[in-house]
Amino acid sequence: MAVISLHSGPITARISPLGGAILRLDAGDVPLLRPAADGAAPIDSACYPLVPFGNRIRGNRFAFAGQDYQLTPNTAWDSHYLHGEGWRSLWAVQDRSADAVLLCHSHAGQALPYSYDAEQHIALRPDGADLRLSVTNRGAVAMPFGLGWHPYLPMTPATTLQTQTGRMWTEEPGWLPGHPVAPPAALDFHNPQPLPPHWVNNGFEDWSGTARICWPERQTALRLSADPVFRCMFLFVSDTAFDPQYQRDFFALEPMTHLADGHNLPDLGGLTVLAPGQTLSGQLHLTVEPA
């Protein structure tokens, strides 16, 4: 399985067909995402796609259109089925150039009760990268679909985050969503501030679709701009209880079209019902700026 190298001016990337994952995205010698080795598993990568939905479904079960569905856990460490099939699948290289690649992935409904085709287009430009993700329902019935990305961002001692959100969902045991509340001061990033020095694993409603991560030591900032379809955002900061090797050197900011456990929320939490043949798509733009 060959890793794909892309470049556009000072921007370079390494892309793995395994999981459709970005292994590296750099501006010269400055990493814009958490760097990973060529053989890294998707969960240890810089960024991977979430398709045909992200996060967890409570109890690994949901009902839709009069049909009950049961899922099976897809990792050894989580009792819930996690993040869809895209990040655990081998993507085919459909097209590529010096600065872009088109990856494709299909699922026929065995491990997950979805049949779909997914495409991910990754294109570099001299000041960043443009990501596009789409999913088409190839099943015989309508189903609720969602999309997202799981980028890991470097965290230096002086790193700050600026973004705007609505309500935050609390976390319950099993890494499941609890209920919506106003974000506490430590998780209100209206104005730039550091990430909290503790575990964070929360979803946010009414995301503005933009975020700015600043690394003053590196005189670099990264702006994330997502299409309006990505109306939710998830923030993750690990700790040594979850990951004994964690050195507070990265965090995750995940653009999502829907809330966690949307399948079991009355309004589907932002999931989009696709009839057979219909497609859901969205883009994420990453732009390098001076700090």
mmCIF file with all atom_site columns, N, CA and C in Angstrom, residues 130-201:
data_model
loop_
_atom_site.group_PDB
_atom_site.id
_atom_site.type_symbol
_atom_site.label_atom_id
_atom_site.label_alt_id
_atom_site.label_comp_id
_atom_site.label_asym_id
_atom_site.label_entity_id
_atom_site.label_seq_id
_atom_site.pdbx_PDB_ins_code
_atom_site.Cartn_x
_atom_site.Cartn_y
_atom_site.Cartn_z
_atom_site.occupancy
_atom_site.B_iso_or_equiv
_atom_site.pdbx_formal_charge
_atom_site.auth_seq_id
_atom_site.auth_comp_id
_atom_site.auth_asym_id
_atom_site.auth_atom_id
_atom_site.pdbx_PDB_model_num
ATOM 1   N N  . ASP A 1 130 ? -7.700  21.959 0.786  1.00 0.00 ? 130 ASP A N  1
ATOM 2   C CA . ASP A 1 130 ? -9.152  21.877 0.666  1.00 0.00 ? 130 ASP A CA 1
ATOM 3   C C  . ASP A 1 130 ? -9.554  20.407 0.684  1.00 0.00 ? 130 ASP A C  1
ATOM 4   N N  . LEU A 1 131 ? -10.462 20.044 1.583  1.00 0.00 ? 131 LEU A N  1
ATOM 5   C CA . LEU A 1 131 ? -10.954 18.675 1.696  1.00 0.00 ? 131 LEU A CA 1
ATOM 6   C C  . LEU A 1 131 ? -12.431 18.650 1.315  1.00 0.00 ? 131 LEU A C  1
ATOM 7   N N  . ARG A 1 132 ? -12.808 17.657 0.542  1.00 0.00 ? 132 ARG A N  1
ATOM 8   C CA . ARG A 1 132 ? -14.216 17.460 0.190  1.00 0.00 ? 132 ARG A CA 1
ATOM 9   C C  . ARG A 1 132 ? -14.590 16.009 0.455  1.00 0.00 ? 132 ARG A C  1
ATOM 10  N N  . LEU A 1 133 ? -15.715 15.794 1.118  1.00 0.00 ? 133 LEU A N  1
ATOM 11  C CA . LEU A 1 133 ? -16.170 14.449 1.462  1.00 0.00 ? 133 LEU A CA 1
ATOM 12  C C  . LEU A 1 133 ? -17.623 14.303 1.029  1.00 0.00 ? 133 LEU A C  1
ATOM 13  N N  . SER A 1 134 ? -17.945 13.163 0.423  1.00 0.00 ? 134 SER A N  1
ATOM 14  C CA . SER A 1 134 ? -19.330 12.919 0.013  1.00 0.00 ? 134 SER A CA 1
ATOM 15  C C  . SER A 1 134 ? -19.692 11.464 0.253  1.00 0.00 ? 134 SER A C  1
ATOM 16  N N  . VAL A 1 135 ? -20.994 11.228 0.430  1.00 0.00 ? 135 VAL A N  1
ATOM 17  C CA . VAL A 1 135 ? -21.501 9.870  0.589  1.00 0.00 ? 135 VAL A CA 1
ATOM 18  C C  . VAL A 1 135 ? -22.813 9.763  -0.175 1.00 0.00 ? 135 VAL A C  1
ATOM 19  N N  . THR A 1 136 ? -22.969 8.665  -0.914 1.00 0.00 ? 136 THR A N  1
ATOM 20  C CA . THR A 1 136 ? -24.173 8.400  -1.701 1.00 0.00 ? 136 THR A CA 1
ATOM 21  C C  . THR A 1 136 ? -24.818 7.116  -1.207 1.00 0.00 ? 136 THR A C  1
ATOM 22  N N  . ASN A 1 137 ? -26.099 7.172  -0.915 1.00 0.00 ? 137 ASN A N  1
ATOM 23  C CA . ASN A 1 137 ? -26.832 5.998  -0.445 1.00 0.00 ? 137 ASN A CA 1
ATOM 24  C C  . ASN A 1 137 ? -27.022 5.021  -1.603 1.00 0.00 ? 137 ASN A C  1
ATOM 25  N N  . ARG A 1 138 ? -26.408 3.843  -1.505 1.00 0.00 ? 138 ARG A N  1
ATOM 26  C CA . ARG A 1 138 ? -26.573 2.799  -2.513 1.00 0.00 ? 138 ARG A CA 1
ATOM 27  C C  . ARG A 1 138 ? -27.473 1.672  -2.022 1.00 0.00 ? 138 ARG A C  1
ATOM 28  N N  . GLY A 1 139 ? -28.110 1.870  -0.871 1.00 0.00 ? 139 GLY A N  1
ATOM 29  C CA . GLY A 1 139 ? -29.009 0.856  -0.351 1.00 0.00 ? 139 GLY A CA 1
ATOM 30  C C  . GLY A 1 139 ? -30.383 0.923  -0.992 1.00 0.00 ? 139 GLY A C  1
ATOM 31  N N  . ALA A 1 140 ? -31.248 0.019  -0.577 1.00 0.00 ? 140 ALA A N  1
ATOM 32  C CA . ALA A 1 140 ? -32.599 -0.070 -1.146 1.00 0.00 ? 140 ALA A CA 1
ATOM 33  C C  . ALA A 1 140 ? -33.603 0.806  -0.417 1.00 0.00 ? 140 ALA A C  1
ATOM 34  N N  . VAL A 1 141 ? -33.216 1.336  0.761  1.00 0.00 ? 141 VAL A N  1
ATOM 35  C CA . VAL A 1 141 ? -34.144 2.148  1.551  1.00 0.00 ? 141 VAL A CA 1
ATOM 36  C C  . VAL A 1 141 ? -33.447 3.424  2.004  1.00 0.00 ? 141 VAL A C  1
ATOM 37  N N  . ALA A 1 142 ? -34.245 4.421  2.370  1.00 0.00 ? 142 ALA A N  1
ATOM 38  C CA . ALA A 1 142 ? -33.699 5.661  2.922  1.00 0.00 ? 142 ALA A CA 1
ATOM 39  C C  . ALA A 1 142 ? -33.067 5.378  4.283  1.00 0.00 ? 142 ALA A C  1
ATOM 40  N N  . MET A 1 143 ? -31.957 6.077  4.568  1.00 0.00 ? 143 MET A N  1
ATOM 41  C CA . MET A 1 143 ? -31.260 5.924  5.837  1.00 0.00 ? 143 MET A CA 1
ATOM 42  C C  . MET A 1 143 ? -30.698 7.278  6.265  1.00 0.00 ? 143 MET A C  1
ATOM 43  N N  . PRO A 1 144 ? -30.485 7.477  7.592  1.00 0.00 ? 144 PRO A N  1
ATOM 44  C CA . PRO A 1 144 ? -29.888 8.718  8.079  1.00 0.00 ? 144 PRO A CA 1
ATOM 45  C C  . PRO A 1 144 ? -28.359 8.672  7.962  1.00 0.00 ? 144 PRO A C  1
ATOM 46  N N  . PHE A 1 145 ? -27.801 9.647  7.264  1.00 0.00 ? 145 PHE A N  1
ATOM 47  C CA . PHE A 1 145 ? -26.362 9.703  7.013  1.00 0.00 ? 145 PHE A CA 1
ATOM 48  C C  . PHE A 1 145 ? -25.751 10.954 7.647  1.00 0.00 ? 145 PHE A C  1
ATOM 49  N N  . GLY A 1 146 ? -24.455 10.874 7.908  1.00 0.00 ? 146 GLY A N  1
ATOM 50  C CA . GLY A 1 146 ? -23.704 12.026 8.389  1.00 0.00 ? 146 GLY A CA 1
ATOM 51  C C  . GLY A 1 146 ? -22.275 11.974 7.896  1.00 0.00 ? 146 GLY A C  1
ATOM 52  N N  . LEU A 1 147 ? -21.587 13.105 8.018  1.00 0.00 ? 147 LEU A N  1
ATOM 53  C CA . LEU A 1 147 ? -20.195 13.221 7.593  1.00 0.00 ? 147 LEU A CA 1
ATOM 54  C C  . LEU A 1 147 ? -19.403 13.985 8.647  1.00 0.00 ? 147 LEU A C  1
ATOM 55  N N  . GLY A 1 148 ? -18.101 13.820 8.600  1.00 0.00 ? 148 GLY A N  1
ATOM 56  C CA . GLY A 1 148 ? -17.220 14.600 9.455  1.00 0.00 ? 148 GLY A CA 1
ATOM 57  C C  . GLY A 1 148 ? -15.771 14.291 9.170  1.00 0.00 ? 148 GLY A C  1
ATOM 58  N N  . TRP A 1 149 ? -14.904 15.043 9.807  1.00 0.00 ? 149 TRP A N  1
ATOM 59  C CA . TRP A 1 149 ? -13.468 14.749 9.806  1.00 0.00 ? 149 TRP A CA 1
ATOM 60  C C  . TRP A 1 149 ? -12.981 14.754 11.243 1.00 0.00 ? 149 TRP A C  1
ATOM 61  N N  . HIS A 1 150 ? -11.880 14.051 11.466 1.00 0.00 ? 150 HIS A N  1
ATOM 62  C CA . HIS A 1 150 ? -11.294 13.953 12.809 1.00 0.00 ? 150 HIS A CA 1
ATOM 63  C C  . HIS A 1 150 ? -9.841  14.432 12.744 1.00 0.00 ? 150 HIS A C  1
ATOM 64  N N  . PRO A 1 151 ? -9.630  15.745 12.574 1.00 0.00 ? 151 PRO A N  1
ATOM 65  C CA . PRO A 1 151 ? -8.252  16.247 12.555 1.00 0.00 ? 151 PRO A CA 1
ATOM 66  C C  . PRO A 1 151 ? -7.679  16.396 13.966 1.00 0.00 ? 151 PRO A C  1
ATOM 67  N N  . TYR A 1 152 ? -6.426  16.009 14.107 1.00 0.00 ? 152 TYR A N  1
ATOM 68  C CA . TYR A 1 152 ? -5.682  16.222 15.343 1.00 0.00 ? 152 TYR A CA 1
ATOM 69  C C  . TYR A 1 152 ? -4.735  17.400 15.125 1.00 0.00 ? 152 TYR A C  1
ATOM 70  N N  . LEU A 1 153 ? -4.801  18.380 16.006 1.00 0.00 ? 153 LEU A N  1
ATOM 71  C CA . LEU A 1 153 ? -4.000  19.588 15.885 1.00 0.00 ? 153 LEU A CA 1
ATOM 72  C C  . LEU A 1 153 ? -2.856  19.572 16.886 1.00 0.00 ? 153 LEU A C  1
ATOM 73  N N  . PRO A 1 154 ? -1.660  20.020 16.486 1.00 0.00 ? 154 PRO A N  1
ATOM 74  C CA . PRO A 1 154 ? -0.573  20.123 17.455 1.00 0.00 ? 154 PRO A CA 1
ATOM 75  C C  . PRO A 1 154 ? -0.948  21.075 18.595 1.00 0.00 ? 154 PRO A C  1
ATOM 76  N N  . MET A 1 155 ? -0.497  20.758 19.795 1.00 0.00 ? 155 MET A N  1
ATOM 77  C CA . MET A 1 155 ? -0.708  21.642 20.944 1.00 0.00 ? 155 MET A CA 1
ATOM 78  C C  . MET A 1 155 ? 0.637   21.939 21.593 1.00 0.00 ? 155 MET A C  1
ATOM 79  N N  . THR A 1 156 ? 1.055   23.184 21.504 1.00 0.00 ? 156 THR A N  1
ATOM 80  C CA . THR A 1 156 ? 2.265   23.671 22.151 1.00 0.00 ? 156 THR A CA 1
ATOM 81  C C  . THR A 1 156 ? 1.859   24.356 23.457 1.00 0.00 ? 156 THR A C  1
ATOM 82  N N  . PRO A 1 157 ? 2.822   24.711 24.314 1.00 0.00 ? 157 PRO A N  1
ATOM 83  C CA . PRO A 1 157 ? 2.448   25.376 25.573 1.00 0.00 ? 157 PRO A CA 1
ATOM 84  C C  . PRO A 1 157 ? 1.647   26.663 25.388 1.00 0.00 ? 157 PRO A C  1
ATOM 85  N N  . ALA A 1 158 ? 1.867   27.369 24.286 1.00 0.00 ? 158 ALA A N  1
ATOM 86  C CA . ALA A 1 158 ? 1.192   28.657 24.080 1.00 0.00 ? 158 ALA A CA 1
ATOM 87  C C  . ALA A 1 158 ? 0.013   28.580 23.112 1.00 0.00 ? 158 ALA A C  1
ATOM 88  N N  . THR A 1 159 ? -0.366  27.384 22.682 1.00 0.00 ? 159 THR A N  1
ATOM 89  C CA . THR A 1 159 ? -1.457  27.232 21.715 1.00 0.00 ? 159 THR A CA 1
ATOM 90  C C  . THR A 1 159 ? -2.758  27.848 22.229 1.00 0.00 ? 159 THR A C  1
ATOM 91  N N  . THR A 1 160 ? -3.453  28.564 21.333 1.00 0.00 ? 160 THR A N  1
ATOM 92  C CA . THR A 1 160 ? -4.787  29.066 21.650 1.00 0.00 ? 160 THR A CA 1
ATOM 93  C C  . THR A 1 160 ? -5.768  28.635 20.565 1.00 0.00 ? 160 THR A C  1
ATOM 94  N N  . LEU A 1 161 ? -7.033  28.571 20.953 1.00 0.00 ? 161 LEU A N  1
ATOM 95  C CA . LEU A 1 161 ? -8.126  28.247 20.037 1.00 0.00 ? 161 LEU A CA 1
ATOM 96  C C  . LEU A 1 161 ? -9.158  29.359 20.091 1.00 0.00 ? 161 LEU A C  1
ATOM 97  N N  . GLN A 1 162 ? -9.657  29.748 18.920 1.00 0.00 ? 162 GLN A N  1
ATOM 98  C CA . GLN A 1 162 ? -10.770 30.688 18.843 1.00 0.00 ? 162 GLN A CA 1
ATOM 99  C C  . GLN A 1 162 ? -11.839 30.116 17.925 1.00 0.00 ? 162 GLN A C  1
ATOM 100 N N  . THR A 1 163 ? -13.065 29.999 18.424 1.00 0.00 ? 163 THR A N  1
ATOM 101 C CA . THR A 1 163 ? -14.195 29.529 17.627 1.00 0.00 ? 163 THR A CA 1
ATOM 102 C C  . THR A 1 163 ? -15.479 29.893 18.357 1.00 0.00 ? 163 THR A C  1
ATOM 103 N N  . GLN A 1 164 ? -16.611 29.795 17.674 1.00 0.00 ? 164 GLN A N  1
ATOM 104 C CA . GLN A 1 164 ? -17.893 30.143 18.276 1.00 0.00 ? 164 GLN A CA 1
ATOM 105 C C  . GLN A 1 164 ? -18.859 28.971 18.148 1.00 0.00 ? 164 GLN A C  1
ATOM 106 N N  . THR A 1 165 ? -19.562 28.694 19.231 1.00 0.00 ? 165 THR A N  1
ATOM 107 C CA . THR A 1 165 ? -20.527 27.594 19.251 1.00 0.00 ? 165 THR A CA 1
ATOM 108 C C  . THR A 1 165 ? -21.771 28.005 20.026 1.00 0.00 ? 165 THR A C  1
ATOM 109 N N  . GLY A 1 166 ? -22.785 27.155 19.934 1.00 0.00 ? 166 GLY A N  1
ATOM 110 C CA . GLY A 1 166 ? -23.952 27.271 20.795 1.00 0.00 ? 166 GLY A CA 1
ATOM 111 C C  . GLY A 1 166 ? -23.778 26.375 22.004 1.00 0.00 ? 166 GLY A C  1
ATOM 112 N N  . ARG A 1 167 ? -24.813 25.598 22.316 1.00 0.00 ? 167 ARG A N  1
ATOM 113 C CA . ARG A 1 167 ? -24.778 24.769 23.515 1.00 0.00 ? 167 ARG A CA 1
ATOM 114 C C  . ARG A 1 167 ? -23.765 23.631 23.401 1.00 0.00 ? 167 ARG A C  1
ATOM 115 N N  . MET A 1 168 ? -23.264 23.223 24.557 1.00 0.00 ? 168 MET A N  1
ATOM 116 C CA . MET A 1 168 ? -22.342 22.094 24.670 1.00 0.00 ? 168 MET A CA 1
ATOM 117 C C  . MET A 1 168 ? -23.080 20.911 25.285 1.00 0.00 ? 168 MET A C  1
ATOM 118 N N  . TRP A 1 169 ? -22.787 19.710 24.792 1.00 0.00 ? 169 TRP A N  1
ATOM 119 C CA . TRP A 1 169 ? -23.360 18.500 25.383 1.00 0.00 ? 169 TRP A CA 1
ATOM 120 C C  . TRP A 1 169 ? -22.401 17.945 26.425 1.00 0.00 ? 169 TRP A C  1
ATOM 121 N N  . THR A 1 170 ? -22.933 17.673 27.620 1.00 0.00 ? 170 THR A N  1
ATOM 122 C CA . THR A 1 170 ? -22.122 17.056 28.661 1.00 0.00 ? 170 THR A CA 1
ATOM 123 C C  . THR A 1 170 ? -21.765 15.625 28.257 1.00 0.00 ? 170 THR A C  1
ATOM 124 N N  . GLU A 1 171 ? -20.843 15.035 29.000 1.00 0.00 ? 171 GLU A N  1
ATOM 125 C CA . GLU A 1 171 ? -20.414 13.662 28.708 1.00 0.00 ? 171 GLU A CA 1
ATOM 126 C C  . GLU A 1 171 ? -20.865 12.724 29.819 1.00 0.00 ? 171 GLU A C  1
ATOM 127 N N  . GLU A 1 172 ? -21.386 11.571 29.431 1.00 0.00 ? 172 GLU A N  1
ATOM 128 C CA . GLU A 1 172 ? -21.776 10.527 30.366 1.00 0.00 ? 172 GLU A CA 1
ATOM 129 C C  . GLU A 1 172 ? -20.798 9.361  30.273 1.00 0.00 ? 172 GLU A C  1
ATOM 130 N N  . PRO A 1 173 ? -20.835 8.417  31.218 1.00 0.00 ? 173 PRO A N  1
ATOM 131 C CA . PRO A 1 173 ? -19.970 7.236  31.120 1.00 0.00 ? 173 PRO A CA 1
ATOM 132 C C  . PRO A 1 173 ? -20.134 6.526  29.784 1.00 0.00 ? 173 PRO A C  1
ATOM 133 N N  . GLY A 1 174 ? -19.041 5.948  29.311 1.00 0.00 ? 174 GLY A N  1
ATOM 134 C CA . GLY A 1 174 ? -19.048 5.290  28.011 1.00 0.00 ? 174 GLY A CA 1
ATOM 135 C C  . GLY A 1 174 ? -18.799 6.256  26.873 1.00 0.00 ? 174 GLY A C  1
ATOM 136 N N  . TRP A 1 175 ? -18.319 7.466  27.212 1.00 0.00 ? 175 TRP A N  1
ATOM 137 C CA . TRP A 1 175 ? -18.024 8.505  26.206 1.00 0.00 ? 175 TRP A CA 1
ATOM 138 C C  . TRP A 1 175 ? -19.264 8.866  25.399 1.00 0.00 ? 175 TRP A C  1
ATOM 139 N N  . LEU A 1 176 ? -20.413 8.865  26.067 1.00 0.00 ? 176 LEU A N  1
ATOM 140 C CA . LEU A 1 176 ? -21.686 9.164  25.418 1.00 0.00 ? 176 LEU A CA 1
ATOM 141 C C  . LEU A 1 176 ? -22.153 10.571 25.772 1.00 0.00 ? 176 LEU A C  1
ATOM 142 N N  . PRO A 1 177 ? -22.978 11.185 24.906 1.00 0.00 ? 177 PRO A N  1
ATOM 143 C CA . PRO A 1 177 ? -23.481 12.520 25.219 1.00 0.00 ? 177 PRO A CA 1
ATOM 144 C C  . PRO A 1 177 ? -24.533 12.485 26.317 1.00 0.00 ? 177 PRO A C  1
ATOM 145 N N  . GLY A 1 178 ? -24.529 13.531 27.156 1.00 0.00 ? 178 GLY A N  1
ATOM 146 C CA . GLY A 1 178 ? -25.515 13.641 28.222 1.00 0.00 ? 178 GLY A CA 1
ATOM 147 C C  . GLY A 1 178 ? -26.649 14.563 27.831 1.00 0.00 ? 178 GLY A C  1
ATOM 148 N N  . HIS A 1 179 ? -26.514 15.862 28.186 1.00 0.00 ? 179 HIS A N  1
ATOM 149 C CA . HIS A 1 179 ? -27.561 16.830 27.870 1.00 0.00 ? 179 HIS A CA 1
ATOM 150 C C  . HIS A 1 179 ? -26.912 18.164 27.515 1.00 0.00 ? 179 HIS A C  1
ATOM 151 N N  . PRO A 1 180 ? -27.630 19.032 26.807 1.00 0.00 ? 180 PRO A N  1
ATOM 152 C CA . PRO A 1 180 ? -27.044 20.301 26.384 1.00 0.00 ? 180 PRO A CA 1
ATOM 153 C C  . PRO A 1 180 ? -27.062 21.347 27.491 1.00 0.00 ? 180 PRO A C  1
ATOM 154 N N  . VAL A 1 181 ? -25.947 22.092 27.598 1.00 0.00 ? 181 VAL A N  1
ATOM 155 C CA . VAL A 1 181 ? -25.800 23.169 28.585 1.00 0.00 ? 181 VAL A CA 1
ATOM 156 C C  . VAL A 1 181 ? -25.045 24.316 27.924 1.00 0.00 ? 181 VAL A C  1
ATOM 157 N N  . ALA A 1 182 ? -25.032 25.454 28.584 1.00 0.00 ? 182 ALA A N  1
ATOM 158 C CA . ALA A 1 182 ? -24.176 26.547 28.125 1.00 0.00 ? 182 ALA A CA 1
ATOM 159 C C  . ALA A 1 182 ? -22.720 26.159 28.376 1.00 0.00 ? 182 ALA A C  1
ATOM 160 N N  . PRO A 1 183 ? -21.810 26.425 27.442 1.00 0.00 ? 183 PRO A N  1
ATOM 161 C CA . PRO A 1 183 ? -20.410 26.053 27.666 1.00 0.00 ? 183 PRO A CA 1
ATOM 162 C C  . PRO A 1 183 ? -19.841 26.772 28.884 1.00 0.00 ? 183 PRO A C  1
ATOM 163 N N  . PRO A 1 184 ? -19.088 26.074 29.724 1.00 0.00 ? 184 PRO A N  1
ATOM 164 C CA . PRO A 1 184 ? -18.408 26.752 30.827 1.00 0.00 ? 184 PRO A CA 1
ATOM 165 C C  . PRO A 1 184 ? -17.328 27.680 30.287 1.00 0.00 ? 184 PRO A C  1
ATOM 166 N N  . ALA A 1 185 ? -16.839 28.560 31.137 1.00 0.00 ? 185 ALA A N  1
ATOM 167 C CA . ALA A 1 185 ? -15.855 29.555 30.696 1.00 0.00 ? 185 ALA A CA 1
ATOM 168 C C  . ALA A 1 185 ? -14.630 28.906 30.064 1.00 0.00 ? 185 ALA A C  1
ATOM 169 N N  . ALA A 1 186 ? -14.207 27.766 30.614 1.00 0.00 ? 186 ALA A N  1
ATOM 170 C CA . ALA A 1 186 ? -13.000 27.111 30.096 1.00 0.00 ? 186 ALA A CA 1
ATOM 171 C C  . ALA A 1 186 ? -13.191 26.553 28.700 1.00 0.00 ? 186 ALA A C  1
ATOM 172 N N  . LEU A 1 187 ? -14.455 26.403 28.267 1.00 0.00 ? 187 LEU A N  1
ATOM 173 C CA . LEU A 1 187 ? -14.738 25.857 26.938 1.00 0.00 ? 187 LEU A CA 1
ATOM 174 C C  . LEU A 1 187 ? -15.517 26.849 26.069 1.00 0.00 ? 187 LEU A C  1
ATOM 175 N N  . ASP A 1 188 ? -15.438 28.107 26.438 1.00 0.00 ? 188 ASP A N  1
ATOM 176 C CA . ASP A 1 188 ? -16.011 29.185 25.630 1.00 0.00 ? 188 ASP A CA 1
ATOM 177 C C  . ASP A 1 188 ? -14.856 29.871 24.909 1.00 0.00 ? 188 ASP A C  1
ATOM 178 N N  . PHE A 1 189 ? -14.739 29.599 23.612 1.00 0.00 ? 189 PHE A N  1
ATOM 179 C CA . PHE A 1 189 ? -13.596 30.076 22.838 1.00 0.00 ? 189 PHE A CA 1
ATOM 180 C C  . PHE A 1 189 ? -13.967 31.255 21.939 1.00 0.00 ? 189 PHE A C  1
ATOM 181 N N  . HIS A 1 190 ? -14.972 32.036 22.369 1.00 0.00 ? 190 HIS A N  1
ATOM 182 C CA . HIS A 1 190 ? -15.339 33.248 21.637 1.00 0.00 ? 190 HIS A CA 1
ATOM 183 C C  . HIS A 1 190 ? -14.106 34.126 21.426 1.00 0.00 ? 190 HIS A C  1
ATOM 184 N N  . ASN A 1 191 ? -13.332 34.252 22.491 1.00 0.00 ? 191 ASN A N  1
ATOM 185 C CA . ASN A 1 191 ? -12.032 34.916 22.421 1.00 0.00 ? 191 ASN A CA 1
ATOM 186 C C  . ASN A 1 191 ? -10.946 33.859 22.527 1.00 0.00 ? 191 ASN A C  1
ATOM 187 N N  . PRO A 1 192 ? -9.789  34.076 21.895 1.00 0.00 ? 192 PRO A N  1
ATOM 188 C CA . PRO A 1 192 ? -8.737  33.049 21.921 1.00 0.00 ? 192 PRO A CA 1
ATOM 189 C C  . PRO A 1 192 ? -8.323  32.714 23.350 1.00 0.00 ? 192 PRO A C  1
ATOM 190 N N  . GLN A 1 193 ? -8.220  31.424 23.633 1.00 0.00 ? 193 GLN A N  1
ATOM 191 C CA . GLN A 1 193 ? -7.706  30.997 24.925 1.00 0.00 ? 193 GLN A CA 1
ATOM 192 C C  . GLN A 1 193 ? -7.126  29.596 24.798 1.00 0.00 ? 193 GLN A C  1
ATOM 193 N N  . PRO A 1 194 ? -6.268  29.194 25.752 1.00 0.00 ? 194 PRO A N  1
ATOM 194 C CA . PRO A 1 194 ? -5.680  27.851 25.704 1.00 0.00 ? 194 PRO A CA 1
ATOM 195 C C  . PRO A 1 194 ? -6.736  26.775 25.915 1.00 0.00 ? 194 PRO A C  1
ATOM 196 N N  . LEU A 1 195 ? -6.404  25.556 25.507 1.00 0.00 ? 195 LEU A N  1
ATOM 197 C CA . LEU A 1 195 ? -7.248  24.398 25.813 1.00 0.00 ? 195 LEU A CA 1
ATOM 198 C C  . LEU A 1 195 ? -7.136  24.093 27.303 1.00 0.00 ? 195 LEU A C  1
ATOM 199 N N  . PRO A 1 196 ? -8.210  23.604 27.935 1.00 0.00 ? 196 PRO A N  1
ATOM 200 C CA . PRO A 1 196 ? -8.153  23.302 29.364 1.00 0.00 ? 196 PRO A CA 1
ATOM 201 C C  . PRO A 1 196 ? -7.107  22.232 29.674 1.00 0.00 ? 196 PRO A C  1
ATOM 202 N N  . PRO A 1 197 ? -6.519  22.289 30.874 1.00 0.00 ? 197 PRO A N  1
ATOM 203 C CA . PRO A 1 197 ? -5.492  21.309 31.261 1.00 0.00 ? 197 PRO A CA 1
ATOM 204 C C  . PRO A 1 197 ? -6.098  20.030 31.823 1.00 0.00 ? 197 PRO A C  1
ATOM 205 N N  . HIS A 1 198 ? -7.151  19.526 31.191 1.00 0.00 ? 198 HIS A N  1
ATOM 206 C CA . HIS A 1 198 ? -7.817  18.318 31.679 1.00 0.00 ? 198 HIS A CA 1
ATOM 207 C C  . HIS A 1 198 ? -8.581  17.675 30.523 1.00 0.00 ? 198 HIS A C  1
ATOM 208 N N  . TRP A 1 199 ? -9.145  16.517 30.795 1.00 0.00 ? 199 TRP A N  1
ATOM 209 C CA . TRP A 1 199 ? -9.923  15.760 29.809 1.00 0.00 ? 199 TRP A CA 1
ATOM 210 C C  . TRP A 1 199 ? -11.082 16.596 29.274 1.00 0.00 ? 199 TRP A C  1
ATOM 211 N N  . VAL A 1 200 ? -11.234 16.590 27.943 1.00 0.00 ? 200 VAL A N  1
ATOM 212 C CA . VAL A 1 200 ? -12.370 17.230 27.274 1.00 0.00 ? 200 VAL A CA 1
ATOM 213 C C  . VAL A 1 200 ? -12.853 16.273 26.189 1.00 0.00 ? 200 VAL A C  1
ATOM 214 N N  . ASN A 1 201 ? -14.155 16.002 26.151 1.00 0.00 ? 201 ASN A N  1
ATOM 215 C CA . ASN A 1 201 ? -14.726 15.137 25.112 1.00 0.00 ? 201 ASN A CA 1
ATOM 216 C C  . ASN A 1 201 ? -16.196 15.514 24.947 1.00 0.00 ? 201 ASN A C  1
#
